[in-house]
Structures are given as structure tokens and as C-alpha cells.
JSON list of C-alpha atoms in Angstrom, two decimals:
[
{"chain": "U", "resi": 1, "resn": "UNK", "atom": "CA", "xyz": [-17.07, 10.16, -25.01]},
{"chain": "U", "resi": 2, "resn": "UNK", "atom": "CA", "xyz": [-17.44, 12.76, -22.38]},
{"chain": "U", "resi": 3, "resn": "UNK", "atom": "CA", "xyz": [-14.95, 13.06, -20.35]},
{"chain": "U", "resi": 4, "resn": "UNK", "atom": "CA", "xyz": [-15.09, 15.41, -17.17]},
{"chain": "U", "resi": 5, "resn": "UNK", "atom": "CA", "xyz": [-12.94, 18.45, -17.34]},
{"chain": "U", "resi": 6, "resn": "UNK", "atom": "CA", "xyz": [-9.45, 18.05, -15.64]},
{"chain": "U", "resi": 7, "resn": "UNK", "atom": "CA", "xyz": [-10.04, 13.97, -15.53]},
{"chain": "U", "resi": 8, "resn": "UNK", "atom": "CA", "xyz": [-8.47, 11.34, -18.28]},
{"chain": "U", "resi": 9, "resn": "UNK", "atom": "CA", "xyz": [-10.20, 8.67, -19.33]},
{"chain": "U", "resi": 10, "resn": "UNK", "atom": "CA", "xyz": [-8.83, 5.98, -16.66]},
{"chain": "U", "resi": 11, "resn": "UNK", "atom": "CA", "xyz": [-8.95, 7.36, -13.45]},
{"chain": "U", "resi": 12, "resn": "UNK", "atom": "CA", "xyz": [-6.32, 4.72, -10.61]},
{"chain": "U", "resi": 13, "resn": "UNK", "atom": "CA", "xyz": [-8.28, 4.23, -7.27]},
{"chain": "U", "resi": 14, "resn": "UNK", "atom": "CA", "xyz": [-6.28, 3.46, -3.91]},
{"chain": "U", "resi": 15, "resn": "UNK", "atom": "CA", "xyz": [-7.83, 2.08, -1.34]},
{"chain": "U", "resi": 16, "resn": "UNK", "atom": "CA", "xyz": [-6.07, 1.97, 1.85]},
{"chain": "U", "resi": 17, "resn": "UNK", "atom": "CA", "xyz": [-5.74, 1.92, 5.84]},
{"chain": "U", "resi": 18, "resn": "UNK", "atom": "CA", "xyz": [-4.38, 5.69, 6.00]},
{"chain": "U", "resi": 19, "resn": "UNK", "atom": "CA", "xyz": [-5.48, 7.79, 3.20]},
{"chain": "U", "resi": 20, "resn": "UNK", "atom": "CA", "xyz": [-4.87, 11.20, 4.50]},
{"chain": "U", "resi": 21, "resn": "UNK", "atom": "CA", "xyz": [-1.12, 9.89, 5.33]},
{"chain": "U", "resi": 22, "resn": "UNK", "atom": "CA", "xyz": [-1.29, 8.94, 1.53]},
{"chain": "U", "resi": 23, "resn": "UNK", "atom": "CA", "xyz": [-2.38, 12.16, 0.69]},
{"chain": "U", "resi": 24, "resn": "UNK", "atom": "CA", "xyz": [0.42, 14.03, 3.02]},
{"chain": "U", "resi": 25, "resn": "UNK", "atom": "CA", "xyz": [3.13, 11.28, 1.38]},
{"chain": "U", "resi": 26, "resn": "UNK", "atom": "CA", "xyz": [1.69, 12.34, -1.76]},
{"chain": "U", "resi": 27, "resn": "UNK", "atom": "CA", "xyz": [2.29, 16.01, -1.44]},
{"chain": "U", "resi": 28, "resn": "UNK", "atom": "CA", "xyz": [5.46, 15.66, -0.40]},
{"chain": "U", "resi": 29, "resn": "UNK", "atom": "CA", "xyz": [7.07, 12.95, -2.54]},
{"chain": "U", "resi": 30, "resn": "UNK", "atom": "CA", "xyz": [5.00, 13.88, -6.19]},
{"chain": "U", "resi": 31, "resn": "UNK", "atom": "CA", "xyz": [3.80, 17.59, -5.65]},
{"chain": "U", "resi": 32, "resn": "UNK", "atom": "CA", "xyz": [-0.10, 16.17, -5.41]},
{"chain": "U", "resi": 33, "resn": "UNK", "atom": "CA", "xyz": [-2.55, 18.82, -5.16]},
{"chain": "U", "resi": 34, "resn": "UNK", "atom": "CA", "xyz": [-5.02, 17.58, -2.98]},
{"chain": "U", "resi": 35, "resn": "UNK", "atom": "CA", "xyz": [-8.88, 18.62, -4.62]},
{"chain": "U", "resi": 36, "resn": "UNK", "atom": "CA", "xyz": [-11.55, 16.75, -2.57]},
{"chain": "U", "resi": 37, "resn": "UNK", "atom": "CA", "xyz": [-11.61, 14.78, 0.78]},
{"chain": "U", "resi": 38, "resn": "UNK", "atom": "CA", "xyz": [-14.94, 13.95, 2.29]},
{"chain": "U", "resi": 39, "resn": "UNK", "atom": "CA", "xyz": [-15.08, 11.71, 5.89]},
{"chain": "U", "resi": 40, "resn": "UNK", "atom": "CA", "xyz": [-17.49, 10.46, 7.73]},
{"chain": "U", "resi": 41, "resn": "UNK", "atom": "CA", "xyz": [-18.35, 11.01, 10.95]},
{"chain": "U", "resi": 42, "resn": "UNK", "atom": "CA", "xyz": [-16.31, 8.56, 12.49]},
{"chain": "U", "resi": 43, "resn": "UNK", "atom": "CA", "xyz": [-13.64, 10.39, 10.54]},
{"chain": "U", "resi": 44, "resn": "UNK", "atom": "CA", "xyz": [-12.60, 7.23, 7.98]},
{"chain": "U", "resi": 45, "resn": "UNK", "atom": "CA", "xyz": [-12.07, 9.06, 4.07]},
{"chain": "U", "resi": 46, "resn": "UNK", "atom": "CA", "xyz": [-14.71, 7.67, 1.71]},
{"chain": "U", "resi": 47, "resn": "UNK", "atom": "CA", "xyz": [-13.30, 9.45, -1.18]},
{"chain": "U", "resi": 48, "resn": "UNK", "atom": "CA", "xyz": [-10.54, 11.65, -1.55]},
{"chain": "U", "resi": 49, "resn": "UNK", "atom": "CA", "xyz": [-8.65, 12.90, -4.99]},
{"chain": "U", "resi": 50, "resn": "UNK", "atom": "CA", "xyz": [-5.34, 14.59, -5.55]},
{"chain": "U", "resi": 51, "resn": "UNK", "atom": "CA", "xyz": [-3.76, 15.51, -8.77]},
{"chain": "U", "resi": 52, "resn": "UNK", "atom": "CA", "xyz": [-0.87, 14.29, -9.98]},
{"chain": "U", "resi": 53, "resn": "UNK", "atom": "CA", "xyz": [0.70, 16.03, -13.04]},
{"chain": "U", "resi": 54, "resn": "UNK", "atom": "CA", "xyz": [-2.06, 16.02, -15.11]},
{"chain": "U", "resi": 55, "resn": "UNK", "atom": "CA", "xyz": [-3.94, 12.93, -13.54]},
{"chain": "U", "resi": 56, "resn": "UNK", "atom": "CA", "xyz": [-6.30, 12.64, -10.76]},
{"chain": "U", "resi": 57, "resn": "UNK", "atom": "CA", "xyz": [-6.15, 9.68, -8.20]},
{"chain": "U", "resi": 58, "resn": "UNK", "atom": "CA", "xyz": [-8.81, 8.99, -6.26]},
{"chain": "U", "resi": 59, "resn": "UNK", "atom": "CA", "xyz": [-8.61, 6.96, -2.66]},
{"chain": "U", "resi": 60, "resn": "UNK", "atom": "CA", "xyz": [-10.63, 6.06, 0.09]},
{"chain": "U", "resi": 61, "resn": "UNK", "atom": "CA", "xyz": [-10.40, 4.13, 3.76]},
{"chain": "U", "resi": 62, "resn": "UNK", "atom": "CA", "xyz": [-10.88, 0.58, 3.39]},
{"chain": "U", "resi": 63, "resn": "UNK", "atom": "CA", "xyz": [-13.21, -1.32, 5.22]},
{"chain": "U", "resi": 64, "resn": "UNK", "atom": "CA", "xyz": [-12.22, -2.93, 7.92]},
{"chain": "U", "resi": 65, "resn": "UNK", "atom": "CA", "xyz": [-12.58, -6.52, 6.80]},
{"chain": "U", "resi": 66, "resn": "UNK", "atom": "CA", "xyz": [-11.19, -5.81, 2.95]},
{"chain": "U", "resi": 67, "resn": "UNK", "atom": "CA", "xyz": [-7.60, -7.33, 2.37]},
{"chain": "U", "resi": 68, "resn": "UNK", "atom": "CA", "xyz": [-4.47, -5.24, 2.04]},
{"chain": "U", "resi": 69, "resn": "UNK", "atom": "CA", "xyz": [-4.97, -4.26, -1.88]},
{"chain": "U", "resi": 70, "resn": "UNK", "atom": "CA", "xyz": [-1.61, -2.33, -2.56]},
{"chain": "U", "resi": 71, "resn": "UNK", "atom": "CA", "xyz": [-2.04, -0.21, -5.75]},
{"chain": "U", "resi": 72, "resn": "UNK", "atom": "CA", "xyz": [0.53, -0.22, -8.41]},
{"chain": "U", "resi": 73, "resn": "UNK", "atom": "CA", "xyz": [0.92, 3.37, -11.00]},
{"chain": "U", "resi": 74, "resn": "UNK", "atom": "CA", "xyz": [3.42, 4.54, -13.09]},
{"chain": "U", "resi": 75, "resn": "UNK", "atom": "CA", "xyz": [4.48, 8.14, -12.99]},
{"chain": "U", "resi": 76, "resn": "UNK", "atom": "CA", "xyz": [6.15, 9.79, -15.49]},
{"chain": "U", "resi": 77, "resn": "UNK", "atom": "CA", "xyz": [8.43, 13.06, -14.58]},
{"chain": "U", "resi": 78, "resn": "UNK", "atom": "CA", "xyz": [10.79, 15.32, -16.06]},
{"chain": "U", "resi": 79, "resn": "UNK", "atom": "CA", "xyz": [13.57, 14.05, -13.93]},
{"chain": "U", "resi": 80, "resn": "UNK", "atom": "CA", "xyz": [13.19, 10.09, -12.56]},
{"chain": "U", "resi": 81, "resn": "UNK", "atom": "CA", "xyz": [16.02, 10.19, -10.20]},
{"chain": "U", "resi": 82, "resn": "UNK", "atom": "CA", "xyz": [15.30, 13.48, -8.45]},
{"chain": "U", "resi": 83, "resn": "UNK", "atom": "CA", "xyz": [11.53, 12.46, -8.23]},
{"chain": "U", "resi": 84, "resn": "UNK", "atom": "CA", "xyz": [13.02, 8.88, -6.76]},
{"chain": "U", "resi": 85, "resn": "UNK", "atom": "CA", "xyz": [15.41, 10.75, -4.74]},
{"chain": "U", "resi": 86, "resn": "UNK", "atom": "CA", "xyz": [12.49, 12.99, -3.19]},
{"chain": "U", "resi": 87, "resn": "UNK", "atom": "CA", "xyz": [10.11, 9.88, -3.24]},
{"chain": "U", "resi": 88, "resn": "UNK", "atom": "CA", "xyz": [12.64, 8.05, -0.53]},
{"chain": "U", "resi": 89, "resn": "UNK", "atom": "CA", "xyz": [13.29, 11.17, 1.64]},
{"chain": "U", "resi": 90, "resn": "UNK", "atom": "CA", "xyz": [9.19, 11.29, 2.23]},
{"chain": "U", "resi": 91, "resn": "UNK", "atom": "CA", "xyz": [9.42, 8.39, 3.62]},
{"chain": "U", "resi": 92, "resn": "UNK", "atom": "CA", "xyz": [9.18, 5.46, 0.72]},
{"chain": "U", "resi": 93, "resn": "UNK", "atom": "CA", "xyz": [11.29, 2.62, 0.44]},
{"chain": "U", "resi": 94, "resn": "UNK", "atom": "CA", "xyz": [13.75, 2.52, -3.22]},
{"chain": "U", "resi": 95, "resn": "UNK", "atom": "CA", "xyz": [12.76, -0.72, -4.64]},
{"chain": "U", "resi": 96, "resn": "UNK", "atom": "CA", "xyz": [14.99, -0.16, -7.74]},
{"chain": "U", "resi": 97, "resn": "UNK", "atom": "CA", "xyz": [17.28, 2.40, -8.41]},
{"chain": "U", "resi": 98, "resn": "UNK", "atom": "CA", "xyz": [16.72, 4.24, -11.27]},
{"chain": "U", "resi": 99, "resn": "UNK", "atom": "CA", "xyz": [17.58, 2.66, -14.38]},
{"chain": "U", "resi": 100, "resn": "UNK", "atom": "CA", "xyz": [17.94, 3.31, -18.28]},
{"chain": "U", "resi": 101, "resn": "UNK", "atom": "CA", "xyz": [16.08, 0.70, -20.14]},
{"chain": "U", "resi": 102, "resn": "UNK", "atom": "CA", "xyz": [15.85, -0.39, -23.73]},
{"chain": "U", "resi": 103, "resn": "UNK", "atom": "CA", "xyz": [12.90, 1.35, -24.93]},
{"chain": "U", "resi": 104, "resn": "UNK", "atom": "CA", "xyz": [14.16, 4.93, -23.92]},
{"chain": "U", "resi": 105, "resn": "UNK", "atom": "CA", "xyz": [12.78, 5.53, -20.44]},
{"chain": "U", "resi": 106, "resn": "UNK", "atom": "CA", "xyz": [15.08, 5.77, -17.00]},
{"chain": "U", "resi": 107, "resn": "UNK", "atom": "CA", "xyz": [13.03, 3.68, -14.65]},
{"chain": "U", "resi": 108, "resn": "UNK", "atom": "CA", "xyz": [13.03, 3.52, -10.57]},
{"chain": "U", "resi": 109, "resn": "UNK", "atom": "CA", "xyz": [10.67, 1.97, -8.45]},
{"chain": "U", "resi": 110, "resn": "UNK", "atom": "CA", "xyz": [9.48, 3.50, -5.03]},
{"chain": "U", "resi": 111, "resn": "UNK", "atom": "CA", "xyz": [7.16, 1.41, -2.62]},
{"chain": "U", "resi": 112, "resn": "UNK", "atom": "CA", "xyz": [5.77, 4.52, -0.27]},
{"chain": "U", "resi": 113, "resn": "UNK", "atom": "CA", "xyz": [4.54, 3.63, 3.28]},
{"chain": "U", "resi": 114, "resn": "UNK", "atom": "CA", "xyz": [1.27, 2.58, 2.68]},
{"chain": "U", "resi": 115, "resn": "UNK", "atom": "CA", "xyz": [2.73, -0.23, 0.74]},
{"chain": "U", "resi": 116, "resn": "UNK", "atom": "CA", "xyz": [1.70, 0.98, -2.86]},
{"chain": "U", "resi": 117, "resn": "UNK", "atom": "CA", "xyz": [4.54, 0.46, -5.98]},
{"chain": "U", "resi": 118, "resn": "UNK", "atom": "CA", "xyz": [5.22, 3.41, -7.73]},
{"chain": "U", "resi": 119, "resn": "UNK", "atom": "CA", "xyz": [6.95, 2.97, -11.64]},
{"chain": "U", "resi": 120, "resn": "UNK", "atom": "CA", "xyz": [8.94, 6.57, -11.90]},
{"chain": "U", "resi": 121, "resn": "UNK", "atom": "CA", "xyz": [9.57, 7.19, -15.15]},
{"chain": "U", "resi": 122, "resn": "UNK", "atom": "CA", "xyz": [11.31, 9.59, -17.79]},
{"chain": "U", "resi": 123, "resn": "UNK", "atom": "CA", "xyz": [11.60, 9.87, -20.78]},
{"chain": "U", "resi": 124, "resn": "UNK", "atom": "CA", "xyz": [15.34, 10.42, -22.10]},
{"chain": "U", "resi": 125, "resn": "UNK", "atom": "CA", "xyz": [14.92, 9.35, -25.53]},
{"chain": "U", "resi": 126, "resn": "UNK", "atom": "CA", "xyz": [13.19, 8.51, -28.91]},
{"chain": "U", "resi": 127, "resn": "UNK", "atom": "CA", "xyz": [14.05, 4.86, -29.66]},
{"chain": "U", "resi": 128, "resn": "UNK", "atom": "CA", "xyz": [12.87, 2.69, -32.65]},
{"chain": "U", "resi": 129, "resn": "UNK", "atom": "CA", "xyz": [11.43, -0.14, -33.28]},
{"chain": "U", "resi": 130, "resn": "UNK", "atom": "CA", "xyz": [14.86, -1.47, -34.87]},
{"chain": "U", "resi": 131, "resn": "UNK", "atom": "CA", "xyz": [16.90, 0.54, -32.08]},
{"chain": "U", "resi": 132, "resn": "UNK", "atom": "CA", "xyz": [14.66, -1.35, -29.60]},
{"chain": "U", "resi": 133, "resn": "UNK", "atom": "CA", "xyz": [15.10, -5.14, -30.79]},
{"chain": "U", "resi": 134, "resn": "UNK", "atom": "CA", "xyz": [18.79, -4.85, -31.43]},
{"chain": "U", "resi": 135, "resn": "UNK", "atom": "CA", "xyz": [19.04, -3.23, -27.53]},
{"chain": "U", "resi": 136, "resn": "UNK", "atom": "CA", "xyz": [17.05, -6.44, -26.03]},
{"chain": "U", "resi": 137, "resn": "UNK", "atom": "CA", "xyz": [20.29, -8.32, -27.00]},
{"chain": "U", "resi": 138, "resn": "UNK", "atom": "CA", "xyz": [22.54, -5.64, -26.09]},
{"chain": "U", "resi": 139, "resn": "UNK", "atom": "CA", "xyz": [24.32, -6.78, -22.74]},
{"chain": "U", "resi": 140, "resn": "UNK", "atom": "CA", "xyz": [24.28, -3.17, -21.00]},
{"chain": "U", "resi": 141, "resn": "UNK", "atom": "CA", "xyz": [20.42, -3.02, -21.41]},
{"chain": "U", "resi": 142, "resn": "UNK", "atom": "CA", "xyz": [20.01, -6.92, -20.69]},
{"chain": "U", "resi": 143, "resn": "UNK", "atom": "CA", "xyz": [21.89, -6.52, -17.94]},
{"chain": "U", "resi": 144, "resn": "UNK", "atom": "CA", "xyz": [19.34, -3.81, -17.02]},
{"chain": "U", "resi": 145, "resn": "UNK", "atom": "CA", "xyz": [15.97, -5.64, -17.79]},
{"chain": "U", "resi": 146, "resn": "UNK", "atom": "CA", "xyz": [17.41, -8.37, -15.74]},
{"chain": "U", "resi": 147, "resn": "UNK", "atom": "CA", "xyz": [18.42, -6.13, -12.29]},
{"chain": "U", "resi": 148, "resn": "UNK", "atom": "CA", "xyz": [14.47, -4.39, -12.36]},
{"chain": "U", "resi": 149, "resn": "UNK", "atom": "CA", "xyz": [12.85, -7.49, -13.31]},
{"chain": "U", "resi": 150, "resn": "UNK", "atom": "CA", "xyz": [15.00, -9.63, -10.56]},
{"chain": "U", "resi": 151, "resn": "UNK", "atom": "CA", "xyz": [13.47, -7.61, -7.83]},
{"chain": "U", "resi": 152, "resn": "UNK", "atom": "CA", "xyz": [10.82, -9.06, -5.64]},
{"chain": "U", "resi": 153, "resn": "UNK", "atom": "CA", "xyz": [7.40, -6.49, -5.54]},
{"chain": "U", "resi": 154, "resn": "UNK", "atom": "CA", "xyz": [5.91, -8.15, -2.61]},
{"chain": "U", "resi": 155, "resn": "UNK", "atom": "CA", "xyz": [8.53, -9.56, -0.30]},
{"chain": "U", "resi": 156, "resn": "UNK", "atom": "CA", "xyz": [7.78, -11.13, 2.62]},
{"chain": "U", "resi": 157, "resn": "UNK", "atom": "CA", "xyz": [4.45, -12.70, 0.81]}
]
């Protein structure tokens, strides 16, 4: 499979109201490089990409009659909590703190203004597949599983 240079092979899509806020929340909360925007002459964004890491995410306006269609991407970082941290201060809303779960990973979820869930990850350790299955009964790391999966992703709905 060819693959374009710079590109993996699943490329997320967000389609939203304000995509060049996006990109400017993007910038400032995950380091995005922004690499293409083109508008039309009315100025809506039919397709825009930044680069995340080492993934691209493309976006676009919606049109006008298209639903809300919030997108949801995990990120994974060197350091969750400062990337949370930073995520917050740009303006997103902490929708769980940053946690360490069973399989290794210290989660935190970020909802940034445009209403789109971001999963911030890192990973802190190398767990096995023994390590992992006695943690799930392991009440520190239950206790974990339960707080992020308690949380409601699309309150008010």
C-alpha cells in the first residue's frame, strides 16, 4: 500500500462550525503545525490539515444544515498531565483528570471549545498480559476504570 509521505494510514477528519479557531486551539494546546488551509470565497475552510506529532488531521467548515458531529482522537504525549494542563489553559474544558490505568498508560480527557473529546495519553509503563488481568481486580486501578468511565462525554444530550 502506498501511503503518501508524512501521512499514516488512517487519517481523523473534523468537521466543524470554526475550523480556523480549531486550528489556533490546536496550535496552542498540542503544538499543531498547521500545513494546508484552502477557503472559499465566502471565506468557510473546505479543507484544512495540521500535524500533530507525527499525524495529520484534516478539517473543514460544515455545512450549514449538517448536525453538530463532535470528533473524538486520542493523543499520545511524552507528558499527559502537562499536555492536559496546557490543553485547559487554551481554552478546553478537563473532562477527566489525568489518570493511571491498568494497562500502563496515564489517561486525561480534554473536550476543547469546539466540542471535540480529546484521549491524552502516556505511556508510563510496560505491563503484561498477567500484570494486566490481576490489575482489573486490583481496587486502586478499579477504582480508576470506574472514575474515567463514570464520566458523562456528552452532557447536556
Amino acid at each position: 500500500m502506498d501511503i503518501p509521505e508524512g501521512y499514516t494510514a488512517v487519517t481523523p477528519w473534523i468537521i466543524g462550525r470554526d475550523t480556523a479557531g480549531l486550528i489556533d486551539y490546536l496550535k496552542a494546546a498540542f503544538d499543531a503545525v498547521e500545513l494546508a488551509r484552502l477557503a472559499n470565497a465566502e471565506g468557510r475552510i473546505e479543507h484544512a490539515e495540521v500535524r500533530i506529532g507525527d499525524a495529520v488531521v484534516m478539517m473543514f467548515d460544515a455545512v450549514s444544515h449538517w448536525p453538530p458531529t463532535p470528533a473524538l482522537l486520542r493523543l499520545y504525549v511524552p507528558d499527559a498531565d502537562a499536555t492536559h494542563r496546557r490543553a485547559v489553559e487554551a481554552g478546553g474544558t478537563s473532562v477527566t483528570e489525568v489518570t493511571h490505568l491498568f494497562w500502563g498508560d496515564r489517561v486525561g480527557r480534554v473536550r476543547d471549545p469546539f466540542g471535540n473529546l480529546w484521549w491524552i495519553h502516556s505511556r508510563v509503563e510496560e505491563v503484561s498480559p498477567q500484570e494486566m488481568e490481576r490489575r482489573m481486580s486490583d481496587p486502586v486501578f478499579t477504582k480508576a476504570m470506574e472514575y474515567v468511565q463514570s464520566m458523562d462525554l456528552f452532557p447536556g444530550r
